[in-house]
């Protein structure tokens, strides 16, 4: 099993969710986050004063999947989240040792 964490632009969330649903992914976790990479923030003007916005708003999407659909999920996220511009985000893949569904006690891939 793998845990995928994707940091994407907020306005791309619906497209990513639809792409994942289309390939059969049933559950995702979404968190509003802030951060920067190569984009390094930007400068804004507010009431005549200039200030730097270091951390940009992003969305973190987490998905636990079985190994057999990993490549499909990565491709779906990559295609649906891409704008072709700087700041599109990143996808991280982690090994997932165990998953347990609290309600039923199911574990492993059955819990997904």
Short mmCIF file of C-alpha atoms in Angstrom, two decimals:
data_model
loop_
_atom_site.label_atom_id
_atom_site.label_comp_id
_atom_site.label_asym_id
_atom_site.label_seq_id
_atom_site.Cartn_x
_atom_site.Cartn_y
_atom_site.Cartn_z
CA UNK A 1 0.00 0.00 0.00
CA UNK A 2 1.08 3.57 -0.64
CA UNK A 3 0.14 6.95 0.80
CA UNK A 4 0.13 9.74 -1.77
CA UNK A 5 0.37 13.35 -0.63
CA UNK A 6 -0.15 15.91 -3.39
CA UNK A 7 0.27 19.65 -2.89
CA UNK A 8 -1.81 21.42 -5.53
CA UNK A 9 -3.33 24.79 -6.38
CA UNK A 10 -6.68 25.26 -4.59
CA UNK A 11 -8.72 25.87 -7.74
CA UNK A 12 -7.61 22.48 -9.13
CA UNK A 13 -9.11 20.49 -6.25
CA UNK A 14 -12.42 19.66 -7.97
CA UNK A 15 -10.66 18.44 -11.11
CA UNK A 16 -8.33 16.22 -9.05
CA UNK A 17 -11.24 14.82 -7.02
CA UNK A 18 -13.20 14.01 -10.19
CA UNK A 19 -10.17 12.37 -11.82
CA UNK A 20 -9.60 10.18 -8.76
CA UNK A 21 -13.28 9.23 -8.55
CA UNK A 22 -13.22 8.25 -12.22
CA UNK A 23 -10.56 5.59 -11.56
CA UNK A 24 -12.28 4.23 -8.46
CA UNK A 25 -10.50 5.97 -5.59
CA UNK A 26 -13.07 6.10 -2.80
CA UNK A 27 -11.55 8.23 -0.07
CA UNK A 28 -9.36 11.32 0.05
CA UNK A 29 -8.32 13.72 2.78
CA UNK A 30 -7.99 17.42 1.96
CA UNK A 31 -6.16 20.00 4.05
CA UNK A 32 -5.69 23.71 3.37
CA UNK A 33 -1.98 24.46 3.69
CA UNK A 34 0.45 27.28 2.97
CA UNK A 35 3.95 27.05 1.60
CA UNK A 36 6.38 27.96 -1.12
CA UNK A 37 8.94 26.33 -3.35
CA UNK A 38 10.59 27.87 -6.37
CA UNK A 39 7.66 30.25 -6.57
CA UNK A 40 8.93 32.02 -3.40
CA UNK A 41 5.79 34.07 -2.82
CA UNK A 42 4.97 37.43 -4.34
CA UNK A 43 4.55 41.11 -3.55
CA UNK A 44 1.12 42.71 -3.14
CA UNK A 45 -0.07 46.26 -2.76
CA UNK A 46 -2.58 47.00 0.03
CA UNK A 47 -3.77 50.52 0.80
CA UNK A 48 -0.70 52.00 -0.79
CA UNK A 49 1.74 49.82 1.15
CA UNK A 50 3.69 47.04 -0.47
CA UNK A 51 4.10 43.78 1.42
CA UNK A 52 5.49 40.35 0.66
CA UNK A 53 3.32 37.24 0.77
CA UNK A 54 5.88 34.53 1.55
CA UNK A 55 3.56 31.56 1.94
CA UNK A 56 1.06 30.87 -0.80
CA UNK A 57 -2.25 29.05 -0.21
CA UNK A 58 -2.23 25.45 -1.43
CA UNK A 59 -4.28 22.31 -0.89
CA UNK A 60 -2.83 19.03 0.33
CA UNK A 61 -4.65 15.94 -0.94
CA UNK A 62 -3.86 12.63 0.75
CA UNK A 63 -4.88 9.29 -0.74
CA UNK A 64 -4.15 5.75 0.46
CA UNK A 65 -4.08 3.26 -2.44
CA UNK A 66 -3.09 -0.29 -3.24
CA UNK A 67 0.11 -0.83 -5.19
CA UNK A 68 -1.72 -2.03 -8.30
CA UNK A 69 -3.43 1.33 -8.99
CA UNK A 70 -0.56 3.57 -7.88
CA UNK A 71 0.53 4.53 -11.42
CA UNK A 72 -3.05 5.33 -12.47
CA UNK A 73 -3.57 7.56 -9.44
CA UNK A 74 -0.28 9.41 -9.97
CA UNK A 75 -1.12 10.00 -13.63
CA UNK A 76 -4.64 11.20 -12.78
CA UNK A 77 -3.35 13.70 -10.20
CA UNK A 78 -0.55 14.91 -12.45
CA UNK A 79 -2.82 15.52 -15.44
CA UNK A 80 -5.72 17.08 -13.54
CA UNK A 81 -3.60 19.37 -11.34
CA UNK A 82 -1.31 20.70 -14.07
CA UNK A 83 -1.64 24.24 -15.40
CA UNK A 84 1.81 24.36 -16.98
CA UNK A 85 2.81 27.31 -14.81
CA UNK A 86 5.16 27.61 -11.86
CA UNK A 87 3.61 26.57 -8.54
CA UNK A 88 1.57 23.62 -9.83
CA UNK A 89 2.76 21.61 -6.84
CA UNK A 90 4.34 18.30 -5.99
CA UNK A 91 3.34 14.67 -5.44
CA UNK A 92 4.98 12.58 -2.72
CA UNK A 93 4.62 8.80 -2.40
CA UNK A 94 5.17 7.02 0.93
CA UNK A 95 5.12 3.35 1.86
CA UNK A 96 2.07 2.61 4.00
CA UNK A 97 2.69 -0.20 6.45
CA UNK A 98 -0.77 -0.61 7.91
CA UNK A 99 -4.29 0.75 7.60
CA UNK A 100 -7.13 -0.03 10.00
CA UNK A 101 -10.79 0.88 9.60
CA UNK A 102 -11.84 1.91 13.09
CA UNK A 103 -15.55 1.08 12.72
CA UNK A 104 -15.12 -2.55 11.57
CA UNK A 105 -11.56 -3.39 12.59
CA UNK A 106 -10.67 -4.33 9.01
CA UNK A 107 -6.97 -3.96 8.27
CA UNK A 108 -4.59 -3.85 5.33
CA UNK A 109 -6.03 -3.33 1.85
CA UNK A 110 -9.51 -4.20 3.14
CA UNK A 111 -9.46 -1.02 5.21
CA UNK A 112 -8.96 1.15 2.14
#
